[in-house]
Amino acid sequence: MSESFDVVCVGSGITALAYAASLLETRRGTRIVVLEKHRIPGGYATQFARPKHHARFDVSLHKLSGMGPDGNLREALKRLGVFDELEPVFPDTLFRACTGDTRITLTKDPHAVLEALQQRFPDCAAGLQTIFDEISTYGYDGYMQFRTLSGEYEPDLKRLRYAHTVLKTRSTRDAIRERIPVPTLREILALPCIYVGAFPEQTSYLYFLHVWYAVLFGGSAYLRGGSSALTAALVRRIERGGGRVVTRAEVQQITIDRTSMRATGVVTEIGHFHADEVIVNTSPLYALEHLVDRTLPGFDTPVAAHTATHAASSTTTLYVVLDAPPARYGLVDAETMLLARDPETACEARACARRAPSEAALSEQAYWHDSSVEVTNYHALDPTAGHVIVVNALDTIHHWPERKTDAYRGKKARARDALLGRLLEHFADMQGHVRYVELSTPRTCLRYTNNTHGSGYGALVEPSSTKHAPSRRLPVDNLRFVSHWVSGSGYEATVGYGAMLGFQKAKDFT
Ligand SMILES: Cc1cc2nc3c(=O)[nH]c(=O)nc-3n(C[C@H](O)[C@H](O)[C@H](O)COP(=O)(O)OP(=O)(O)OC[C@H]3O[C@@H](n4cnc5c(N)ncnc54)[C@H](O)[C@@H]3O)c2cc1C
């Protein structure tokens, strides 16, 4: 097989689908093909079913930020023409935080959240006010970055300068410590770092403010039918516009002409796809190491830059099916955070694990036992998924043995016991009512998506004092990376970025 296209996309993650759909939305008939190695499209934006257990598990979607009336994601989905095909579900609460016998519920109303926290932690009222003011100013500016790039929003330059010199250079952990004296409240406030696959000590405070803005002020929702509903809507859009999404088509090589230094297409096991432009949705480092001839001139600098990038966490995920709706056993909210028993000890344990990343005992203690973990009650969001709940622990791949070994199987059993134990510790009534469990690991993430280190969220956004990121420009100008490694993590950022580039590309054509 040998065919010619205007654009070929390597990978069908949500960013590539948004890119292709937006390009075709304005320029119907563009010859575009999206190639996916897996048997279904979507990358992390997918589900899998266990019919015997009447269960459907979402691989990644717990909440979509930016789905409120003025949210960026809602706006992007409308421009893509898919919003009306989706059924958003807006839970009443942002999340419930459980620690010991304390349970604190954060509603979806930003003002009510601030008030409730100030009442609960009166000694922290001033610090809370400061943080919420920072969320609604600096966080808002960060949230509007794509609209700033497209000229729709003009931030206050003085405010921006302060944000970049002072807030971007602080870690979330340090900034919260300076403002809040109570450890439990610090941990609660830091929880949204989980949404971008990071811990507070790894995350720039400015980015943290942006993430809080997105989930709380931007409005969070789930989708009936899960992430597959979004993927399917985008695929339909692409096909209606004349594009194609081809699965089971693993790209083996991106071809680049040495003389012109232009990408000419890709080679797959089912044939050669020639193209005027190649859009790479995979992890950039994976693509540079496996798909591109690195002996070509000018590739050393971007390879070094991407090698130096720190991947955000991967996840160890426990999929659970109960014999009845989770609410019967006390799990009522759509999302519950099981807080670290002692956040300071957890932070120290993570620091130890990072110093010796392949030491299994250190990482298991730090990530599975000590740190806060997230629980999604899918039954509350979409009962058609079954009596399903999912426990997510941020994790790293470095202490996981290769798949299909006894060591791997043994470790999976330990992870399952640890995460199930965390769940039952808080919801003891579930004991005896768990009908089915299944575990996915950082190795599963790597195998299915080729994301470097099995990252679920692209690159870390660390505190940094450097004005500009090291150059990641490629010496080939018709080859471009689009994914959470470039845009930042999550559906809102990836769909927004993919759509922005797709609409821009459509303009370039005309
Ligand atoms: C457990 C978990 C929970 C999450 N929860 C949320 C959430 O609740 N809300 C939220 O907003 N975000 C969440 N995220 C993050 C979000 O899912 C991701 O940021 C987003 O889906 C990434 O999309 P992407 O387009 O960058 O690429 P990916 O989804 O990584 O897609 C890359 C694609 O490239 C394909 N590919 C790789 N190599 C090749 C090749 N050689 N040939 C062809 N195809 C190839 C892969 O198969 C894959 O389909 C979560 C992530 C995880 C892991």
Coordinates of C-alpha atoms and ligand atoms in Angstrom, one line a residue:
M1 CA 0.0 0.0 0.0
S2 CA 1.3 3.5 -0.9
E3 CA -0.9 6.5 -0.7
S4 CA -0.4 10.3 -0.6
F5 CA -1.9 12.7 1.9
D6 CA -1.7 16.4 2.9
V7 CA -1.2 15.4 6.5
V8 CA -0.4 12.2 8.3
C9 CA -0.8 11.9 12.1
V10 CA 1.3 9.4 14.1
G11 CA -1.0 8.3 16.9
S12 CA -4.7 8.9 17.5
G13 CA -4.6 10.3 21.0
I14 CA -7.1 13.1 21.8
T15 CA -4.7 15.8 20.7
A16 CA -4.2 14.4 17.2
L17 CA -8.0 13.8 16.9
A18 CA -8.7 17.4 17.9
Y19 CA -6.1 18.6 15.4
A20 CA -7.5 16.5 12.5
A21 CA -11.1 17.4 13.4
S22 CA -10.4 21.2 13.6
L23 CA -8.5 21.2 10.3
L24 CA -11.3 19.3 8.5
E25 CA -14.0 21.5 10.2
T26 CA -12.6 24.6 8.3
R27 CA -11.1 22.8 5.3
R28 CA -13.3 19.9 4.5
G29 CA -11.7 17.4 2.1
T30 CA -8.1 18.0 3.3
R31 CA -6.4 14.6 2.8
I32 CA -5.6 13.7 6.3
V33 CA -5.0 10.2 7.8
V34 CA -4.6 9.4 11.5
L35 CA -2.6 6.2 12.1
E36 CA -2.9 4.3 15.3
K37 CA -1.0 1.2 16.4
H38 CA -3.7 0.0 18.8
R39 CA -6.9 -1.7 17.7
I40 CA -9.0 1.2 18.9
P41 CA -8.3 5.0 18.6
G42 CA -8.0 7.5 21.5
G43 CA -4.8 6.7 23.3
Y44 CA -5.5 7.3 26.9
A45 CA -9.0 8.5 25.9
T46 CA -10.5 5.1 25.8
Q47 CA -12.5 2.5 27.8
F48 CA -12.4 -1.3 28.1
A49 CA -15.3 -3.6 29.0
R50 CA -15.5 -6.7 31.2
P51 CA -19.0 -8.0 30.1
K52 CA -18.9 -10.9 32.5
H53 CA -18.7 -8.4 35.4
H54 CA -21.1 -5.9 33.8
A55 CA -18.4 -3.3 33.9
R56 CA -16.9 -0.7 31.7
F57 CA -13.6 0.9 32.8
D58 CA -12.4 4.3 31.7
V59 CA -8.7 4.4 31.2
S60 CA -8.2 8.0 32.0
L61 CA -11.2 10.3 32.3
H62 CA -12.3 11.3 35.8
K63 CA -13.1 14.9 35.2
L64 CA -13.0 17.3 32.3
S65 CA -12.0 20.8 33.4
G66 CA -13.2 23.8 31.5
M67 CA -16.7 22.5 30.9
G68 CA -18.6 25.4 32.6
P69 CA -20.4 28.1 30.7
D70 CA -17.2 30.0 30.0
G71 CA -14.8 27.1 30.0
N72 CA -12.2 26.7 27.4
L73 CA -12.9 23.1 26.7
R74 CA -16.6 23.7 26.2
E75 CA -15.7 26.5 23.8
A76 CA -13.2 24.2 21.9
L77 CA -15.7 21.3 21.7
K78 CA -18.3 23.8 20.3
R79 CA -15.9 25.0 17.7
L80 CA -15.1 21.4 16.7
G81 CA -18.9 20.8 16.3
V82 CA -19.0 17.9 18.8
F83 CA -20.3 19.6 22.0
D84 CA -23.9 18.9 21.1
E85 CA -23.2 15.2 20.6
L86 CA -21.8 14.8 24.1
E87 CA -23.8 14.4 27.4
P88 CA -21.8 16.2 30.1
V89 CA -22.6 15.2 33.7
F90 CA -21.8 17.9 36.3
P91 CA -21.3 16.4 39.8
D92 CA -22.3 18.6 42.8
T93 CA -18.9 18.3 44.4
L94 CA -15.4 18.8 43.2
F95 CA -14.2 16.1 45.5
R96 CA -14.4 14.8 49.0
A97 CA -11.2 14.6 51.1
C98 CA -11.0 11.7 53.6
T99 CA -8.4 11.7 56.4
G100 CA -8.7 9.5 59.5
D101 CA -12.3 10.1 60.6
T102 CA -12.4 13.6 59.0
R103 CA -14.3 14.1 55.7
I104 CA -14.3 17.4 54.0
T105 CA -16.4 18.1 50.9
L106 CA -15.5 20.7 48.4
T107 CA -18.5 21.8 46.3
K108 CA -18.3 22.9 42.8
D109 CA -18.9 26.6 43.7
P110 CA -15.5 28.4 44.2
H111 CA -16.9 31.0 46.7
A112 CA -18.6 28.2 48.7
V113 CA -15.3 26.2 48.7
L114 CA -13.4 29.2 50.1
E115 CA -16.0 30.0 52.7
A116 CA -16.2 26.3 53.9
L117 CA -12.5 26.0 54.2
Q118 CA -12.2 29.3 56.0
Q119 CA -14.8 28.1 58.5
R120 CA -13.2 24.8 59.0
F121 CA -9.7 26.2 59.3
P122 CA -10.2 29.7 60.8
D123 CA -6.4 30.1 61.5
C124 CA -5.8 29.8 57.8
A125 CA -8.5 32.3 56.6
A126 CA -6.0 34.9 55.4
G127 CA -3.7 32.4 53.7
L128 CA -6.8 30.8 52.0
Q129 CA -8.0 34.2 50.8
T130 CA -4.5 34.9 49.3
I131 CA -4.4 31.6 47.5
F132 CA -7.9 32.0 46.1
D133 CA -7.0 35.6 44.9
E134 CA -3.9 34.2 43.2
I135 CA -6.0 31.4 41.6
S136 CA -8.5 33.9 40.1
T137 CA -5.8 36.3 38.8
Y138 CA -2.5 34.5 38.0
G139 CA -4.2 31.2 37.6
Y140 CA -6.7 32.8 35.2
D141 CA -4.0 34.3 33.1
G142 CA -2.3 30.8 32.8
Y143 CA -5.6 29.2 32.0
M144 CA -6.1 31.7 29.1
Q145 CA -2.7 30.9 27.5
F146 CA -4.2 29.5 24.2
R147 CA -6.6 32.4 23.9
T148 CA -3.6 34.7 24.6
L149 CA -1.6 33.0 21.8
S150 CA -4.5 33.4 19.4
G151 CA -4.9 37.0 20.3
E152 CA -8.3 36.7 22.0
Y153 CA -7.1 37.6 25.5
E154 CA -4.6 40.2 26.5
P155 CA -3.1 39.6 30.0
D156 CA -1.9 42.5 32.2
L157 CA 1.9 42.5 31.5
K158 CA 2.9 43.7 35.0
R159 CA 0.9 40.8 36.5
L160 CA 2.4 38.4 34.0
R161 CA 6.0 39.5 34.8
Y162 CA 5.4 39.0 38.6
A163 CA 3.9 35.6 37.9
H164 CA 6.8 34.5 35.9
T165 CA 9.5 35.8 38.1
V166 CA 8.0 35.0 41.5
L167 CA 5.3 32.4 41.3
K168 CA 6.7 30.2 38.5
T169 CA 10.0 29.7 40.3
R170 CA 8.4 28.5 43.6
S171 CA 7.3 24.9 44.2
T172 CA 3.7 24.4 45.1
R173 CA 4.8 22.7 48.3
D174 CA 6.9 25.7 49.4
A175 CA 4.3 28.3 48.3
I176 CA 1.5 26.6 50.2
R177 CA 3.7 26.2 53.3
E178 CA 4.4 29.9 53.3
R179 CA 0.6 30.7 53.2
I180 CA -1.0 27.8 55.2
P181 CA 0.2 26.6 58.7
V182 CA -2.0 23.5 58.9
P183 CA -0.5 20.3 57.3
T184 CA -3.9 18.7 56.5
L185 CA -5.2 21.8 54.8
R186 CA -1.9 22.1 52.8
E187 CA -2.4 18.5 51.6
I188 CA -6.0 19.2 50.6
L189 CA -5.1 22.3 48.7
A190 CA -2.3 20.5 46.9
L191 CA -4.5 17.6 45.7
P192 CA -5.2 19.0 42.2
C193 CA -1.5 18.3 41.4
I194 CA -2.7 14.7 41.0
Y195 CA -4.7 15.8 38.0
V196 CA -1.4 16.7 36.2
G197 CA 0.5 13.6 37.4
A198 CA 2.7 15.4 39.9
F199 CA 3.3 15.9 43.6
P200 CA 3.4 19.4 45.1
E201 CA 7.1 19.4 45.5
Q202 CA 7.5 18.9 41.8
T203 CA 5.0 21.4 40.5
S204 CA 5.5 25.1 39.7
Y205 CA 3.1 27.1 41.9
L206 CA 2.1 29.2 38.9
Y207 CA 1.0 26.0 37.0
F208 CA -0.8 24.8 40.1
L209 CA -2.8 28.0 40.2
H210 CA -3.7 27.5 36.6
V211 CA -4.9 23.9 37.3
W212 CA -7.0 25.0 40.3
Y213 CA -8.6 27.7 38.1
A214 CA -9.4 25.1 35.4
V215 CA -11.1 22.5 37.6
L216 CA -12.9 24.9 40.0
F217 CA -13.6 28.1 38.1
G218 CA -13.6 26.5 34.7
G219 CA -16.3 24.0 35.7
S220 CA -15.7 20.2 35.8
A221 CA -17.8 17.5 34.2
Y222 CA -17.7 13.9 33.2
L223 CA -19.2 12.5 30.0
R224 CA -21.9 9.9 29.8
G225 CA -20.2 7.1 27.9
G226 CA -16.8 8.2 29.2
S227 CA -13.8 9.2 27.3
S228 CA -14.8 6.9 24.4
A229 CA -17.8 9.1 23.8
L230 CA -15.4 12.0 23.1
T231 CA -13.1 10.0 21.0
A232 CA -16.0 8.5 19.0
A233 CA -17.5 12.0 18.4
L234 CA -14.1 13.3 17.1
V235 CA -13.5 10.3 14.9
R236 CA -17.0 10.8 13.4
R237 CA -16.2 14.4 12.7
I238 CA -13.0 13.5 11.0
E239 CA -14.7 10.9 8.8
R240 CA -17.5 13.2 7.9
G241 CA -14.9 15.8 6.8
G242 CA -13.3 13.3 4.5
G243 CA -10.4 12.3 6.8
R244 CA -9.5 8.7 7.9
V245 CA -8.5 7.1 11.1
V246 CA -6.7 3.8 10.6
T247 CA -6.1 1.5 13.5
R248 CA -3.6 -1.4 13.8
A249 CA -1.2 0.7 11.8
E250 CA 1.9 1.1 13.8
V251 CA 4.3 3.6 12.4
Q252 CA 7.8 2.2 12.2
Q253 CA 9.6 5.1 10.6
I254 CA 9.1 8.8 9.8
T255 CA 10.9 9.4 6.4
I256 CA 12.9 12.5 6.0
D257 CA 14.6 13.6 2.8
R258 CA 18.3 14.4 3.6
T259 CA 18.7 17.0 0.9
S260 CA 15.6 19.1 1.5
M261 CA 15.4 18.2 5.2
R262 CA 11.7 17.7 4.9
A263 CA 9.5 14.9 6.2
T264 CA 8.1 12.9 3.3
G265 CA 5.7 10.6 5.1
V266 CA 5.8 7.5 7.3
V267 CA 6.4 3.8 6.9
T268 CA 4.0 1.3 8.6
E269 CA 3.6 -2.4 8.6
I270 CA 0.6 -1.9 6.2
G271 CA 2.4 0.4 3.8
H272 CA 3.9 3.8 3.1
F273 CA 1.9 6.9 3.7
H274 CA 3.4 9.9 1.8
A275 CA 2.5 13.3 3.2
D276 CA 3.3 17.0 3.0
E277 CA 3.3 17.3 6.8
V278 CA 3.8 14.8 9.6
I279 CA 2.1 15.4 13.0
V280 CA 3.5 13.4 15.8
N281 CA 1.2 12.6 18.7
T282 CA 3.5 10.2 20.5
S283 CA 6.0 11.1 23.1
P284 CA 8.6 13.3 21.4
L285 CA 11.5 11.3 22.9
Y286 CA 10.0 8.0 21.8
A287 CA 9.6 9.4 18.2
L288 CA 13.2 10.7 18.2
E289 CA 14.6 7.5 19.5
H290 CA 12.5 5.0 17.5
L291 CA 11.0 6.6 14.4
V292 CA 13.5 9.2 13.2
D293 CA 17.0 8.7 11.8
R294 CA 19.0 10.5 14.4
T295 CA 22.1 10.7 12.3
L296 CA 20.4 13.5 10.3
P297 CA 22.0 16.8 10.9
G298 CA 20.5 19.1 13.6
F299 CA 18.8 16.5 15.7
D300 CA 21.3 16.4 18.6
T301 CA 19.9 19.6 20.2
P302 CA 16.2 18.5 20.3
V303 CA 17.1 15.0 21.4
A304 CA 19.2 16.4 24.3
A305 CA 16.3 18.8 25.2
H306 CA 13.7 16.0 25.3
T307 CA 16.0 13.6 27.1
A308 CA 16.5 16.2 29.8
T309 CA 12.7 16.7 30.2
H310 CA 11.3 15.0 33.3
A311 CA 8.3 12.9 32.6
A312 CA 5.2 13.4 34.9
S313 CA 4.1 10.4 36.9
S314 CA 2.6 7.2 35.5
T315 CA -0.2 5.5 37.4
T316 CA -0.9 2.3 39.1
T317 CA -4.7 1.9 38.8
L318 CA -7.0 -0.5 40.6
Y319 CA -10.3 -1.2 38.8
V320 CA -12.9 -2.5 41.2
V321 CA -16.4 -3.9 40.7
L322 CA -18.7 -4.0 43.7
D323 CA -21.9 -6.2 44.1
A324 CA -24.1 -3.1 44.6
P325 CA -23.9 0.7 44.0
P326 CA -20.9 2.2 45.8
A327 CA -23.2 4.6 47.7
R328 CA -24.6 1.6 49.6
Y329 CA -21.1 1.2 51.2
G330 CA -20.6 4.9 52.0
L331 CA -18.9 6.1 48.8
V332 CA -21.3 8.8 47.6
D333 CA -19.3 11.4 45.9
A334 CA -18.1 11.2 42.3
E335 CA -14.5 11.7 43.4
T336 CA -12.9 11.0 46.8
M337 CA -9.3 11.7 47.8
L338 CA -7.8 9.4 50.4
L339 CA -5.3 11.7 52.0
A340 CA -1.8 10.9 53.1
R341 CA -1.9 9.9 56.8
D342 CA 1.1 12.2 57.4
P343 CA 1.8 14.5 54.4
E344 CA 5.3 15.4 55.7
T345 CA 6.4 11.7 56.0
A346 CA 4.9 11.1 52.5
C347 CA 7.0 13.9 51.0
E348 CA 10.1 12.5 52.7
A349 CA 9.3 9.0 51.5
R350 CA 9.0 10.3 47.9
A351 CA 12.3 12.2 48.1
C352 CA 13.9 8.9 49.3
A353 CA 12.3 7.0 46.4
R354 CA 13.5 9.5 43.9
R355 CA 17.0 9.2 45.1
A356 CA 16.9 5.4 44.5
P357 CA 14.2 5.0 41.9
S358 CA 14.7 1.3 41.3
E359 CA 14.5 0.4 45.0
A360 CA 11.1 -1.3 45.0
A361 CA 10.4 -1.1 48.8
L362 CA 11.0 2.7 48.9
S363 CA 8.7 3.4 45.9
E364 CA 6.0 1.1 47.1
Q365 CA 5.9 2.7 50.5
A366 CA 6.0 6.2 49.1
Y367 CA 3.5 5.9 46.2
W368 CA 1.1 3.2 47.3
H369 CA 1.0 3.5 51.1
D370 CA 2.1 7.0 52.1
S371 CA 0.9 9.5 49.4
S372 CA -2.7 10.6 48.8
V373 CA -4.6 8.6 46.2
E374 CA -7.6 9.4 44.1
V375 CA -10.9 7.3 43.9
T376 CA -13.5 7.8 41.2
N377 CA -17.0 6.5 41.7
Y378 CA -18.0 5.8 38.1
H379 CA -21.3 4.5 39.1
A380 CA -22.3 7.9 40.4
L381 CA -21.2 9.5 37.1
D382 CA -22.7 7.0 34.7
P383 CA -24.5 4.0 36.2
T384 CA -24.4 2.2 32.8
A385 CA -20.7 1.6 33.5
G386 CA -21.7 -0.8 36.3
H387 CA -20.9 -0.8 40.0
V388 CA -17.4 0.5 39.2
I389 CA -14.9 2.4 41.2
V390 CA -11.3 3.1 40.4
V391 CA -8.4 3.8 42.7
N392 CA -5.5 5.8 41.1
A393 CA -2.0 6.1 42.7
L394 CA 0.6 8.2 41.0
D395 CA 3.6 6.0 40.5
T396 CA 6.9 5.6 38.5
I397 CA 7.9 2.8 36.2
H398 CA 11.5 2.6 37.5
H399 CA 10.8 0.0 40.2
W400 CA 8.5 -2.2 38.1
P401 CA 10.1 -5.4 36.7
E402 CA 9.4 -6.4 33.1
R403 CA 6.0 -7.7 32.3
K404 CA 5.3 -11.5 32.2
T405 CA 7.8 -12.2 34.9
D406 CA 7.2 -13.7 38.3
A407 CA 8.5 -10.6 39.9
Y408 CA 6.0 -8.5 37.9
R409 CA 3.1 -10.7 38.9
G410 CA 4.2 -10.7 42.6
K411 CA 4.4 -6.9 42.5
K412 CA 1.0 -6.6 40.9
A413 CA -0.4 -8.6 43.8
R414 CA 1.2 -6.4 46.3
A415 CA -0.1 -3.2 44.6
R416 CA -3.6 -4.7 44.5
D417 CA -3.5 -5.4 48.2
A418 CA -2.1 -2.0 49.0
L419 CA -4.6 0.0 47.1
L420 CA -7.6 -2.2 48.1
G421 CA -6.4 -1.8 51.7
R422 CA -6.4 2.0 51.4
L423 CA -10.0 1.9 50.0
L424 CA -11.3 -0.5 52.7
E425 CA -9.6 1.4 55.5
H426 CA -11.9 4.4 54.7
F427 CA -14.9 2.4 53.5
A428 CA -15.0 -0.7 55.7
D429 CA -18.5 -1.6 54.7
M430 CA -17.2 -2.6 51.3
Q431 CA -15.4 -5.5 52.9
G432 CA -16.9 -8.7 51.4
H433 CA -18.6 -6.9 48.6
V434 CA -15.8 -6.6 46.1
R435 CA -16.7 -8.8 43.1
Y436 CA -13.8 -8.2 40.8
V437 CA -10.5 -6.3 40.7
E438 CA -8.0 -5.7 37.9
L439 CA -4.8 -3.7 38.1
S440 CA -2.9 -1.7 35.5
T441 CA 0.6 -0.5 36.0
P442 CA 3.1 1.9 34.5
R443 CA 4.2 -0.9 32.3
T444 CA 0.6 -1.2 31.0
C445 CA 0.7 2.6 30.2
L446 CA 4.0 2.2 28.4
R447 CA 2.9 -0.8 26.4
Y448 CA -0.3 0.8 25.2
T449 CA 0.8 4.3 24.4
N450 CA 4.6 4.4 24.1
N451 CA 4.6 7.4 26.4
T452 CA 8.1 7.8 27.8
H453 CA 8.3 6.0 31.2
G454 CA 4.6 5.3 30.8
S455 CA 3.8 8.9 31.8
G456 CA 0.1 9.5 31.9
Y457 CA 0.4 13.3 31.8
G458 CA 3.3 14.2 29.5
A459 CA 6.0 16.3 31.0
L460 CA 6.3 17.8 34.6
V461 CA 5.8 21.5 34.9
E462 CA 8.5 22.1 37.4
P463 CA 9.4 25.3 39.3
S464 CA 11.9 27.0 37.0
S465 CA 13.8 30.2 36.9
T466 CA 14.8 29.9 33.2
K467 CA 13.0 32.4 31.1
H468 CA 12.8 30.1 28.0
A469 CA 12.6 26.4 27.8
P470 CA 15.6 24.8 26.0
S471 CA 15.0 24.7 22.2
R472 CA 13.0 21.8 21.1
R473 CA 12.7 23.0 17.5
L474 CA 13.3 20.4 14.9
P475 CA 15.5 20.9 11.9
V476 CA 12.5 19.7 9.8
D477 CA 9.8 22.3 9.6
N478 CA 7.0 20.1 8.3
L479 CA 7.3 17.7 11.3
R480 CA 5.5 18.8 14.5
F481 CA 4.8 17.3 17.9
V482 CA 1.3 17.6 19.3
S483 CA 0.4 15.9 22.6
H484 CA 0.3 16.4 26.3
W485 CA 4.1 16.6 26.2
V486 CA 3.8 19.9 24.4
S487 CA 0.5 21.4 25.5
G488 CA 0.4 20.3 29.2
S489 CA -1.6 17.5 30.6
G490 CA -5.3 16.7 30.4
Y491 CA -8.2 16.8 28.0
E492 CA -8.7 20.6 28.3
A493 CA -5.1 21.4 27.4
T494 CA -4.7 18.7 24.7
V495 CA -8.0 19.4 22.9
G496 CA -7.4 23.1 23.2
Y497 CA -3.9 22.9 21.8
G498 CA -4.8 20.4 19.0
A499 CA -7.7 22.5 17.9
M500 CA -5.7 25.7 18.0
L501 CA -3.1 24.2 15.7
G502 CA -5.6 22.6 13.4
F503 CA -7.5 25.8 12.9
Q504 CA -4.2 27.7 12.3
K505 CA -3.2 25.1 9.8
A506 CA -6.5 25.4 8.0
K507 CA -5.8 29.2 7.7
D508 CA -2.3 28.5 6.3
F509 CA -3.9 26.5 3.5
T510 CA -6.1 29.3 2.3
Ligands
LIG1 C1 -4.9 7.3 34.8 C2 -5.0 8.6 34.1 C3 -6.0 9.4 34.5 C4 -6.2 10.6 33.8 N1 -7.3 11.4 34.2 C5 -7.6 12.5 33.5 C6 -8.8 13.3 33.8 O1 -9.6 12.9 34.6 N2 -8.9 14.4 33.2 C7 -8.0 14.9 32.3 O2 -8.3 16.0 31.7 N3 -6.9 14.2 31.9 C8 -6.7 13.0 32.5 N4 -5.6 12.3 32.2 C9 -4.6 12.8 31.2 C10 -5.1 12.7 29.8 O3 -5.7 11.4 29.6 C11 -3.9 12.8 28.8 O4 -3.2 14.0 29.1 C12 -4.4 12.8 27.4 O5 -5.3 11.8 27.1 C13 -3.1 12.6 26.5 O6 -3.5 12.6 25.1 P1 -2.4 12.7 24.0 O7 -3.1 13.1 22.7 O8 -1.3 13.6 24.4 O9 -1.7 11.3 23.8 P2 -1.9 9.8 24.1 O10 -3.2 9.5 24.8 O11 -0.7 9.4 24.9 O12 -1.9 9.1 22.7 C14 -0.8 8.8 21.9 C15 -1.2 7.8 20.9 O13 -0.1 7.5 20.0 C16 -0.2 6.1 19.7 N5 1.1 5.6 19.2 C17 2.2 5.5 19.9 N6 3.2 5.0 19.2 C18 2.7 4.8 17.9 C19 3.2 4.4 16.7 N7 4.5 4.0 16.6 N8 2.4 4.3 15.6 C20 1.1 4.6 15.7 N9 0.5 5.1 16.9 C21 1.3 5.2 18.0 C22 -0.6 5.5 21.0 O14 -1.2 4.2 20.8 C23 -1.7 6.5 21.4 O15 -3.0 6.2 20.9 C24 -5.3 11.1 32.8 C25 -4.3 10.2 32.4 C26 -4.1 9.0 33.0 C27 -3.0 8.1 32.6

